[in-house]
mmCIF file of C-alpha atoms in Angstrom:
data_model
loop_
_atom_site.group_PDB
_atom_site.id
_atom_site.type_symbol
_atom_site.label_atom_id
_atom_site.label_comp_id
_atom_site.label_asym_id
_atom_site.label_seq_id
_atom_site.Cartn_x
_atom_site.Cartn_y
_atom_site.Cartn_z
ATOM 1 C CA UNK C 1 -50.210 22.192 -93.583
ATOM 2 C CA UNK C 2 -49.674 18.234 -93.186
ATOM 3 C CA UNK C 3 -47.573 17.944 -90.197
ATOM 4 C CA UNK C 4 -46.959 15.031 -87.444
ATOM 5 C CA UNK C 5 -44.396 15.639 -84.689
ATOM 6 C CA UNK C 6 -41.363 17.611 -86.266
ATOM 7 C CA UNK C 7 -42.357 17.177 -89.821
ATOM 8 C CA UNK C 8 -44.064 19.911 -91.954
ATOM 9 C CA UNK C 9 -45.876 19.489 -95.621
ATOM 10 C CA UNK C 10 -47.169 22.613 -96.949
ATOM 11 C CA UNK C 11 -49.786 21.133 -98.919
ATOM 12 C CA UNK C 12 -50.781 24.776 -100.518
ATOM 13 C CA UNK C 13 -49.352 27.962 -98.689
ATOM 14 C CA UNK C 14 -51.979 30.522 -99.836
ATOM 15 C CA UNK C 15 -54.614 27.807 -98.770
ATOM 16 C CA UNK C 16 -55.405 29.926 -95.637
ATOM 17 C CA UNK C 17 -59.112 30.692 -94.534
ATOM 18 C CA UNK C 18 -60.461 32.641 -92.064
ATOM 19 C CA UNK C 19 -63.005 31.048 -89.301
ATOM 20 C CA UNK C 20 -66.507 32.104 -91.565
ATOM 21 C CA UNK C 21 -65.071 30.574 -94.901
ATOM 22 C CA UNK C 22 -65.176 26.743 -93.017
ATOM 23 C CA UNK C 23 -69.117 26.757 -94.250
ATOM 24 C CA UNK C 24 -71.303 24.728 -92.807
ATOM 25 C CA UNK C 25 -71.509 22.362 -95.437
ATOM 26 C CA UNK C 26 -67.676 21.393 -95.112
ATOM 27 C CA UNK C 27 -68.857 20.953 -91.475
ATOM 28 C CA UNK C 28 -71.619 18.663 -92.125
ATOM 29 C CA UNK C 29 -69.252 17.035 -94.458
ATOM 30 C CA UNK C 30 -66.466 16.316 -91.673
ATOM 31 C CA UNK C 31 -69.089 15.476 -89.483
ATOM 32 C CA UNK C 32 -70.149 12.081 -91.624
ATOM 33 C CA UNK C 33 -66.582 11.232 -91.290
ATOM 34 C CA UNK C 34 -66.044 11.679 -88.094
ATOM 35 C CA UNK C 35 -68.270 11.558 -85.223
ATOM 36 C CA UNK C 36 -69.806 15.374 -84.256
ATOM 37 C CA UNK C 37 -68.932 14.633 -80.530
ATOM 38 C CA UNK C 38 -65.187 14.444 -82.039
ATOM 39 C CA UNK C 39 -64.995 17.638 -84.004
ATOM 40 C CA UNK C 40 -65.203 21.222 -82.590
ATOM 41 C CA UNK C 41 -65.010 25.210 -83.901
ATOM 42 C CA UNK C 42 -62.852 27.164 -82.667
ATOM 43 C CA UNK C 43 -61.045 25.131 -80.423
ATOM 44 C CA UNK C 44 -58.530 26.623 -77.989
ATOM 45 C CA UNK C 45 -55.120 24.932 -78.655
ATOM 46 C CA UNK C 46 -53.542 26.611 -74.774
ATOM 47 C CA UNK C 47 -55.855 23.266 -74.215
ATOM 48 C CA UNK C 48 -53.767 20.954 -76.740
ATOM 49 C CA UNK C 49 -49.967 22.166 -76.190
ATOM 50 C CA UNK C 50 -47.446 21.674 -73.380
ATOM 51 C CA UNK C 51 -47.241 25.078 -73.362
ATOM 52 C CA UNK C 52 -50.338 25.793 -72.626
ATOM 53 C CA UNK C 53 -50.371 28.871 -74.876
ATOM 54 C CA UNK C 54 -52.101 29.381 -78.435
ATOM 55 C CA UNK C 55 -55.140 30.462 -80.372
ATOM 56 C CA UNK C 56 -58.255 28.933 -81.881
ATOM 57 C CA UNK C 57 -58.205 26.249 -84.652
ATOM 58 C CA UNK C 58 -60.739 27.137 -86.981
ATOM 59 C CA UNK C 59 -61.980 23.227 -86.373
ATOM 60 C CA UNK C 60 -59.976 20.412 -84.009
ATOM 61 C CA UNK C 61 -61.063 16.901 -84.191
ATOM 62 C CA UNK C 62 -60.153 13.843 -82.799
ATOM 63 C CA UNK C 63 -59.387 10.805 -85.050
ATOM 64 C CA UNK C 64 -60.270 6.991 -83.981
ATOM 65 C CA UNK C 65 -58.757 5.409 -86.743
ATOM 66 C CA UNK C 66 -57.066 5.424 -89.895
ATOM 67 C CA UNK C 67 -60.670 4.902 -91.730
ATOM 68 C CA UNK C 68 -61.140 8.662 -90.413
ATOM 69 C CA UNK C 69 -58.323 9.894 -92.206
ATOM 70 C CA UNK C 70 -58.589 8.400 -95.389
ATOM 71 C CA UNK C 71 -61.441 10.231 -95.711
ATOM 72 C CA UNK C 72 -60.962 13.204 -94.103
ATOM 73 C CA UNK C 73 -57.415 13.920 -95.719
ATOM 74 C CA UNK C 74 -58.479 13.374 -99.394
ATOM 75 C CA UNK C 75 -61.495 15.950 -98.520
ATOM 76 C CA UNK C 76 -59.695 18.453 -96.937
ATOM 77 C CA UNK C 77 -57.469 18.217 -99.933
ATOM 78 C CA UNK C 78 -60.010 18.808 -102.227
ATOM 79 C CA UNK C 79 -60.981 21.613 -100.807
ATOM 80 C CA UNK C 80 -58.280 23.586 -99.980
ATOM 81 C CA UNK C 81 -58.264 23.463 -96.212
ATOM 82 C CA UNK C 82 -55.082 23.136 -93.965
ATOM 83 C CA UNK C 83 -54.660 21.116 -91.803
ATOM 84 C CA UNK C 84 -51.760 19.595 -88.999
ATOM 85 C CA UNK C 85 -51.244 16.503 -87.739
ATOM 86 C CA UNK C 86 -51.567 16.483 -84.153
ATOM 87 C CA UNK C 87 -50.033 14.432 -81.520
ATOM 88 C CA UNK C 88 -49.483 15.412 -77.312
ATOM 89 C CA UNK C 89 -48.788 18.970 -78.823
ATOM 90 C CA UNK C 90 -45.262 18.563 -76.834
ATOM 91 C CA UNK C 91 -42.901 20.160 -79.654
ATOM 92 C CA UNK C 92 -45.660 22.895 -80.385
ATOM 93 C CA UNK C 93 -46.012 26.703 -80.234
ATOM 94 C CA UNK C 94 -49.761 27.940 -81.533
ATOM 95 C CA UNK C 95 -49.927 31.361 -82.631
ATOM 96 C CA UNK C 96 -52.154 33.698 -80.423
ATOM 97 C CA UNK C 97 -54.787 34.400 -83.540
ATOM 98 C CA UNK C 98 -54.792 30.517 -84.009
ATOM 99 C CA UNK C 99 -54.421 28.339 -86.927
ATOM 100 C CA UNK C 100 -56.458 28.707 -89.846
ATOM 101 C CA UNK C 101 -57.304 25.635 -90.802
ATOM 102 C CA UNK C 102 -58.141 21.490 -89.388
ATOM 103 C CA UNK C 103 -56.655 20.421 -86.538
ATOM 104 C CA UNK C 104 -56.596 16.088 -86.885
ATOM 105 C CA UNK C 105 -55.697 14.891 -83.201
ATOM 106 C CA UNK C 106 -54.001 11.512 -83.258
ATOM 107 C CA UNK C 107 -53.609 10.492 -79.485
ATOM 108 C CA UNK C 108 -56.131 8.454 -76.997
ATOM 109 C CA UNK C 109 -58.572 7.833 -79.264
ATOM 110 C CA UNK C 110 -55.701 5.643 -81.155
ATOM 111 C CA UNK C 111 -53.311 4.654 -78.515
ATOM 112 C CA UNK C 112 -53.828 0.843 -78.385
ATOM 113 C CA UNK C 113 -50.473 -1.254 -77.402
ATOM 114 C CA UNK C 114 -50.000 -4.601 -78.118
ATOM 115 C CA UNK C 115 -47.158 -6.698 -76.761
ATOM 116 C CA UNK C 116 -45.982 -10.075 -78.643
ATOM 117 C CA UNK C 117 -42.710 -11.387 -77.255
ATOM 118 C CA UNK C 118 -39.964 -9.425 -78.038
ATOM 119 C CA UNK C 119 -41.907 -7.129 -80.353
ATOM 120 C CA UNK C 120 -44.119 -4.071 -79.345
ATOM 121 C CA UNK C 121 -47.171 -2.988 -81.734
ATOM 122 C CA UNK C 122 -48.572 0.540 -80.883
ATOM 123 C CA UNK C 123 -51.105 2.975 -82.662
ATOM 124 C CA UNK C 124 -49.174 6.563 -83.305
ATOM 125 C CA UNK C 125 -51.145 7.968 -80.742
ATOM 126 C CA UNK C 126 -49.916 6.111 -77.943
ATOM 127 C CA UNK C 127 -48.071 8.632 -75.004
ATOM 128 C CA UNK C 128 -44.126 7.307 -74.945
ATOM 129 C CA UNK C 129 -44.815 6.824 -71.213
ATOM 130 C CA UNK C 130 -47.902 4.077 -71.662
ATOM 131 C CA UNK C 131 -45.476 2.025 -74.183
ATOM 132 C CA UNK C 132 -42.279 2.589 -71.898
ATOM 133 C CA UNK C 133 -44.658 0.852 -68.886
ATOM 134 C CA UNK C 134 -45.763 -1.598 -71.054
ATOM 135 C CA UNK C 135 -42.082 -2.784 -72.311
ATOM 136 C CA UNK C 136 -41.409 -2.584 -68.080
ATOM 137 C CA UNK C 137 -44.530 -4.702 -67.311
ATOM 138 C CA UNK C 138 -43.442 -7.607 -69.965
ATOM 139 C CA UNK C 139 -40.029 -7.482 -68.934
ATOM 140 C CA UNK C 140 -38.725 -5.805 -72.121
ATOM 141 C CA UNK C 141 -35.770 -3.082 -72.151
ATOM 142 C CA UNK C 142 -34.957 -1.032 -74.629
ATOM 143 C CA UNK C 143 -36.813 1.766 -74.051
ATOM 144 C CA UNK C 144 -35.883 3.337 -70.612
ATOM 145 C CA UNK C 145 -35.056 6.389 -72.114
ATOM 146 C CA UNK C 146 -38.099 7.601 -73.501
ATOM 147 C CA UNK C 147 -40.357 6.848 -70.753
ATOM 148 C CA UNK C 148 -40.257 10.912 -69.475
ATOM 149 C CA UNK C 149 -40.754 12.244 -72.595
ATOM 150 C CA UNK C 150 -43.868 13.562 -73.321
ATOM 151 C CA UNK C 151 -44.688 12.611 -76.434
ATOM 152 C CA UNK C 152 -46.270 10.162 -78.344
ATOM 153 C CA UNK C 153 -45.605 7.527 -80.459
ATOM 154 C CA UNK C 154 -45.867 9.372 -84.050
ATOM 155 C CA UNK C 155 -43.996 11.940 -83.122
ATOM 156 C CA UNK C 156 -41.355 10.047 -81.292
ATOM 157 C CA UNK C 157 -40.741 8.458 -84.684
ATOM 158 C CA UNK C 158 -40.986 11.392 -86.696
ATOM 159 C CA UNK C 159 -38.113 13.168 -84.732
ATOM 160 C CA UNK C 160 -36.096 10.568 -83.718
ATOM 161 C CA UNK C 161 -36.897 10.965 -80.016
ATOM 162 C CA UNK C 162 -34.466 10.236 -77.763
ATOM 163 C CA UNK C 163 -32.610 11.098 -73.905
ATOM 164 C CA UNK C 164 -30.126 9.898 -71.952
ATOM 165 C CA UNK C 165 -28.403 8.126 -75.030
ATOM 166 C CA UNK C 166 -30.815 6.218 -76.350
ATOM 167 C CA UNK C 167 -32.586 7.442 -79.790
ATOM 168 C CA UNK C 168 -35.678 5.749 -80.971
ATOM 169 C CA UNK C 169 -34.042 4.528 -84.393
ATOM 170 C CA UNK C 170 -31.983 1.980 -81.754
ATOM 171 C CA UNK C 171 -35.359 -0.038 -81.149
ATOM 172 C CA UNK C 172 -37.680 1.010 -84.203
ATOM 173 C CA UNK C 173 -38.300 -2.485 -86.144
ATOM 174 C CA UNK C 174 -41.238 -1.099 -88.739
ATOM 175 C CA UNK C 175 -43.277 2.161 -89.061
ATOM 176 C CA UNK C 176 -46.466 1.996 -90.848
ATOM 177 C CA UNK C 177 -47.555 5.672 -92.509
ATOM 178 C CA UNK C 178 -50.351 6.673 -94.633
ATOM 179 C CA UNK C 179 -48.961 8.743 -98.587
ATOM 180 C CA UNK C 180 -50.338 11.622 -99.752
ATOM 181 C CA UNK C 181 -52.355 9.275 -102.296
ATOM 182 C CA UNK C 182 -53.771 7.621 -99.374
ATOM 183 C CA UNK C 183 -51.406 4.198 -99.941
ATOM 184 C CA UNK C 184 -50.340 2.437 -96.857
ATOM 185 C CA UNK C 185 -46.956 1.881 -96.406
ATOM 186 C CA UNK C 186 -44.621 -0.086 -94.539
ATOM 187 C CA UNK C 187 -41.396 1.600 -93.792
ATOM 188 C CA UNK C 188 -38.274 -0.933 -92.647
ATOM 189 C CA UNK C 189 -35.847 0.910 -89.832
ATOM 190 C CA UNK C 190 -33.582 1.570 -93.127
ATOM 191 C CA UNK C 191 -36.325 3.473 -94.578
ATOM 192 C CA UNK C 192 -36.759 5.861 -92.001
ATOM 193 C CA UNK C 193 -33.194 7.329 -92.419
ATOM 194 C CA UNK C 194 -32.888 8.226 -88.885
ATOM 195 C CA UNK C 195 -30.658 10.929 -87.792
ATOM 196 C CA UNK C 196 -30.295 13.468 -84.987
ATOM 197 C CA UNK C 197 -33.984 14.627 -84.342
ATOM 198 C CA UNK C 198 -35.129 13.936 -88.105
ATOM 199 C CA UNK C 199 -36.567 10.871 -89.883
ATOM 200 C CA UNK C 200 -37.414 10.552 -93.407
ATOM 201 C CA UNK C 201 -41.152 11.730 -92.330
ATOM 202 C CA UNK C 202 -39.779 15.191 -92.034
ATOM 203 C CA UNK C 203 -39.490 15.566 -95.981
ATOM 204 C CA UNK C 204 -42.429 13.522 -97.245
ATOM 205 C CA UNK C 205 -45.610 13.747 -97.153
ATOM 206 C CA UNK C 206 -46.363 10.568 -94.395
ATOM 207 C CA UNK C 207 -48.616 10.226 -91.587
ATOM 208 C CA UNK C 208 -47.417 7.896 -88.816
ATOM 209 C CA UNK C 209 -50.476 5.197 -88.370
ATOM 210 C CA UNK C 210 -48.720 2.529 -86.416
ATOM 211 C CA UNK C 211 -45.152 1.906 -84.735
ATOM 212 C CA UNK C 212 -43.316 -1.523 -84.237
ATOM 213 C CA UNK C 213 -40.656 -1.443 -81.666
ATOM 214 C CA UNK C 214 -37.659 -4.680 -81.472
ATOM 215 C CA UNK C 215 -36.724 -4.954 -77.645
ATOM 216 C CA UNK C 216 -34.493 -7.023 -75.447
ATOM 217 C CA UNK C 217 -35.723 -9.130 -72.882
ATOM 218 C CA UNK C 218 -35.143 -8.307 -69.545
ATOM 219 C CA UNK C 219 -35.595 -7.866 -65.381
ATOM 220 C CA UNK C 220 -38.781 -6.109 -64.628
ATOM 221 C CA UNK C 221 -36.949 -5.222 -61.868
ATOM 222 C CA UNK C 222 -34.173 -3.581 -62.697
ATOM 223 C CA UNK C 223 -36.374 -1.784 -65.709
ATOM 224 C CA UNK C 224 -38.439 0.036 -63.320
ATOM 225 C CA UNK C 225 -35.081 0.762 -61.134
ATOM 226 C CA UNK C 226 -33.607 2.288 -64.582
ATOM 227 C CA UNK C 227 -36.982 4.397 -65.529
ATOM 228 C CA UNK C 228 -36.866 5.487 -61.618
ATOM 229 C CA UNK C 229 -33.800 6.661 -61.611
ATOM 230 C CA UNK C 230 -34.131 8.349 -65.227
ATOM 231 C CA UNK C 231 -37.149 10.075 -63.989
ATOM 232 C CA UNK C 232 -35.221 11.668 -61.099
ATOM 233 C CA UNK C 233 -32.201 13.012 -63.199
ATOM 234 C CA UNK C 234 -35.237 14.559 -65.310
ATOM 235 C CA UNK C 235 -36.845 16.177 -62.182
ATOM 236 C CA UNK C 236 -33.383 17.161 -60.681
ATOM 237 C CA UNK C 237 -32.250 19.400 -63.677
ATOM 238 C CA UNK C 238 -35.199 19.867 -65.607
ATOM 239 C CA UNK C 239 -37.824 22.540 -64.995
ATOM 240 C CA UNK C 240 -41.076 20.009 -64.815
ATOM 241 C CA UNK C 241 -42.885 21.670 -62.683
ATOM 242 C CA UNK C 242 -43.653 24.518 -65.285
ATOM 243 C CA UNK C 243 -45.325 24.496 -68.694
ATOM 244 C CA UNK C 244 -42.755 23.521 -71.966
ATOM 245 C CA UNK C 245 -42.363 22.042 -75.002
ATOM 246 C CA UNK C 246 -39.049 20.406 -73.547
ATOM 247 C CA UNK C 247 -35.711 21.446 -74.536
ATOM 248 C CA UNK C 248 -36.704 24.163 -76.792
ATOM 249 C CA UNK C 249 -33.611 23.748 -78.870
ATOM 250 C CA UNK C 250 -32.003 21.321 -81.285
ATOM 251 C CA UNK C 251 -28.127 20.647 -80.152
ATOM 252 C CA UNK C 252 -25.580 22.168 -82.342
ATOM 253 C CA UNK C 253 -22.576 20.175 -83.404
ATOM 254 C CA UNK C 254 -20.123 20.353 -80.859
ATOM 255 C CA UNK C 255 -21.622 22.642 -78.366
ATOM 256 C CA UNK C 256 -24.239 21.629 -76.232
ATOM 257 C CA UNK C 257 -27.152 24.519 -76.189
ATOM 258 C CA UNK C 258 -28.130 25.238 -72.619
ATOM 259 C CA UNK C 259 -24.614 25.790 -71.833
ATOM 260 C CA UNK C 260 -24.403 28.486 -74.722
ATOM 261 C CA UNK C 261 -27.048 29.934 -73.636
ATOM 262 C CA UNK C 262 -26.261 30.451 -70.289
ATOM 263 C CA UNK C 263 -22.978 31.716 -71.401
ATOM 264 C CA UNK C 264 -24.549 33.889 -73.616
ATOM 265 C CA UNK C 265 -25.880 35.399 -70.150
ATOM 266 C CA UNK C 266 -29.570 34.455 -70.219
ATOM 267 C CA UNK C 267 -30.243 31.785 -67.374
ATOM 268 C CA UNK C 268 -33.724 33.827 -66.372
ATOM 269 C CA UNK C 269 -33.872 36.163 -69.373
ATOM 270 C CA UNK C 270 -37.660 36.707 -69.415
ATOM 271 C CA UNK C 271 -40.387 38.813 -71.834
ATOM 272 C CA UNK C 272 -43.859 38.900 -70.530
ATOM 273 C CA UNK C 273 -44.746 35.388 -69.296
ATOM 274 C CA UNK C 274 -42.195 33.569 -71.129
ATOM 275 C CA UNK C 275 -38.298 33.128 -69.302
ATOM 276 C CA UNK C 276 -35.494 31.123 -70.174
ATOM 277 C CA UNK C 277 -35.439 28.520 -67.494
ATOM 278 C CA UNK C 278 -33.001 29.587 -64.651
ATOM 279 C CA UNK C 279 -32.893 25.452 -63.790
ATOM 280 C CA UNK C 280 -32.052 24.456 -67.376
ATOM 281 C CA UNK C 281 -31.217 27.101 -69.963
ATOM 282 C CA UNK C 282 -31.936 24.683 -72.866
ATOM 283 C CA UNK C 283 -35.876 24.995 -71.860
ATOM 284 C CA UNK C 284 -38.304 28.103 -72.252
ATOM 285 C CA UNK C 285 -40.948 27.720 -69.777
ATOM 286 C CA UNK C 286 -44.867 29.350 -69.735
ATOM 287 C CA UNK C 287 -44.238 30.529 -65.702
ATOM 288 C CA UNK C 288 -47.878 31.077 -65.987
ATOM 289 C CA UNK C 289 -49.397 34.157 -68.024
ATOM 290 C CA UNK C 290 -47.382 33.904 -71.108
ATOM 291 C CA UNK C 291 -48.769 34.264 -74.387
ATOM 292 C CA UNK C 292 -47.395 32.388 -77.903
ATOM 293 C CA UNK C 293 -45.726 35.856 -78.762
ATOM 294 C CA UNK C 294 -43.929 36.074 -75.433
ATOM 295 C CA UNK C 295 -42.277 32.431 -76.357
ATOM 296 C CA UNK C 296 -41.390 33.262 -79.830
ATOM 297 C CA UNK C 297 -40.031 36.671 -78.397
ATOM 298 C CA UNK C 298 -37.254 35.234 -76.100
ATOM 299 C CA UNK C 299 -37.050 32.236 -78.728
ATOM 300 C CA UNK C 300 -35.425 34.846 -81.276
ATOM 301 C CA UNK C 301 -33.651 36.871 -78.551
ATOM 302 C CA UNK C 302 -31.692 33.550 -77.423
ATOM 303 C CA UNK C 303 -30.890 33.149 -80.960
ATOM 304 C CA UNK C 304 -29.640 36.034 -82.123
ATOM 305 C CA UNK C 305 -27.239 36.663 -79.079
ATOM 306 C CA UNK C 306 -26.302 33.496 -79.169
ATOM 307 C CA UNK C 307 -25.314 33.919 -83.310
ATOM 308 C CA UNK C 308 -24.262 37.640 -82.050
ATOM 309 C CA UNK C 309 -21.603 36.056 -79.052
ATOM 310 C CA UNK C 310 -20.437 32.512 -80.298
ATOM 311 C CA UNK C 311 -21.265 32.648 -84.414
ATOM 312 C CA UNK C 312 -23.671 29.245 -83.181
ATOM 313 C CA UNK C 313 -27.148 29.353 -84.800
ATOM 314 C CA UNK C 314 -29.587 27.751 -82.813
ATOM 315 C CA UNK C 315 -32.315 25.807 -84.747
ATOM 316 C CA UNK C 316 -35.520 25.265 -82.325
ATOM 317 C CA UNK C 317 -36.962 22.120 -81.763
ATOM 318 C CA UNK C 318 -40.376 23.830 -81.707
ATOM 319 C CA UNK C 319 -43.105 24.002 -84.657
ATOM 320 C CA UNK C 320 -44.166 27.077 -84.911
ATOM 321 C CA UNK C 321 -47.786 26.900 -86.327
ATOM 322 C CA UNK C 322 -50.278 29.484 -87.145
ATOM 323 C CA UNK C 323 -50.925 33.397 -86.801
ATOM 324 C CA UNK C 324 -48.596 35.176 -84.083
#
């Protein structure tokens, strides 16, 4: 698997190993590309998700810089090995027998930010909340909306992020990604064929390396009054306080998903750790012990009685990845 955010590329489905087949000389292999300090064995990914749920990856490591996965990638290619882009792990369910295969973390070891004028540079793993304070600190607006999601920059693009009507294709001025044949590219805002949580990253093989944003200039002031009072809508009717990957579902056209769900009757609906928010019915929430299975569990049961009661499929936002 080749995945960033949203997006999935099944680079060979029957590629699948089990923990003893990553031999030690694929390890000392990965370990010359990246440092050893940055790669681990059977990694727990409840440490890597908002969830806070999921198995082992057979090997996790963290990448630095795009050097690292030019190498890497081509390798792991070569050999047969998944692997998944990761990012915050904030649209993510692991399986509870892991993933078999490389996990390649993008975030704070390539997060740098760069601000010149009206234009925003950032590395794909850069948290939507360190570029949202860095717009508000040079007295650039814009990008309000995203500064309580919990993403990061890759996957923000990927998906087509947005809240509180705004959308990341509205400020998006370049995306730089990395091809399958290891060719950088520069993709325009046209390019990216935004739409409703989807990019043109969710149907080819890309990885997001960098992310320029075009903003307006503006009041510090009155940014920080508008993140402020964004981030209190976002405590008053969303359940923060618990472990999610958000809202856990994609909106259907002309309905709005929490609401069928809670007309569907299950505001609290709950199997083993895992309950359908009773603050937000859009969000399924880890209230502590859950396990993967227990998410996916009530993630089918909200579908199918939603299909079963109002004929409305329900099409997660979650990536589902690994063995359940």
């Amino acid at each position: 698997m080749f995945r960033i955010g949203t997006y999935r590329w099944q680079i060979n489905q029957n590629a699948g190993v089990k923990l003893e087949e990553i031999s030690s000389s694929i390890y000392e292999v990965l370990t010359a590309y990246v440092p050893r300090e940055d790669v681990f064995r059977g990694e727990p990914m409840c440490r890597h998700t908002t969830f806070r749920v999921g198995g082992e990856a057979q090997c996790f490591m963290r990448i630095s810089n795009r050097e690292q996965l030019f190498r890497v990638i081509p390798y792991l290619q070569k050999v047969e090995i998944p692997f998944f882009i990761l990012g915050n792990g904030s649209n993510l369910l692991v399986g509870d027998k892991g993933y078999q295969g490389v996990i390649l973390q993008i975030g704070d070891k390539m997060n740098q930010i760069s601000v010149q004028e009206d234009l925003i540079i950032a590395q794909a793993g850069a948290l939507l909340s360190q570029v949202s304070k860095a717009a508000m600190e040079h007295g650039l607006t814009g990008l309000e909306f995203a500064s309580g999601i919990p993403g990061t920059m890759g996957g923000s693009v990927v998906m087509n992020a947005g809240a509180y009507g705004g959308e990341m294709e509205q400020v998006v001025e370049q995306v730089t990604v990395l091809d399958k044949n290891g060719e950088v590219l520069e993709l325009s805002r046209g390019d990216m064929e935004f739409g409703y949580r989807t990019s043109v990253i969710k149907n080819r093989p890309f990885i997001v390396l960098e992310v320029q944003l075009r903003l307006k200039a503006g009041a510090r002031e009155e940014i920080a009054l508008k993140m402020k009072e964004l981030s209190g809508k976002r405590k008053e009717k969303q359940p923060l306080e618990y472990a999610s990957a958000g809202s856990t579902f994609k909106r259907p056209e002309g309905y709005f998903a929490g609401k069928l769900i809670m007309d569907a009757g299950l505001r609290g609906y709950s199997i083993g750790g895992a309950k359908v928010s009773e603050k937000h019915c859009g969000f399924v929430i880890n209230t502590g012990k859950a396990t993967a299975a227990d998410v996916a569990e009530v993630i089918q049961e909200v579908q199918d009685r939603v299909y079963d009661k109002f004929g409305v499929s329900l099409e997660p936002e979650v990536i589902f990845l690994g063995d359940f």
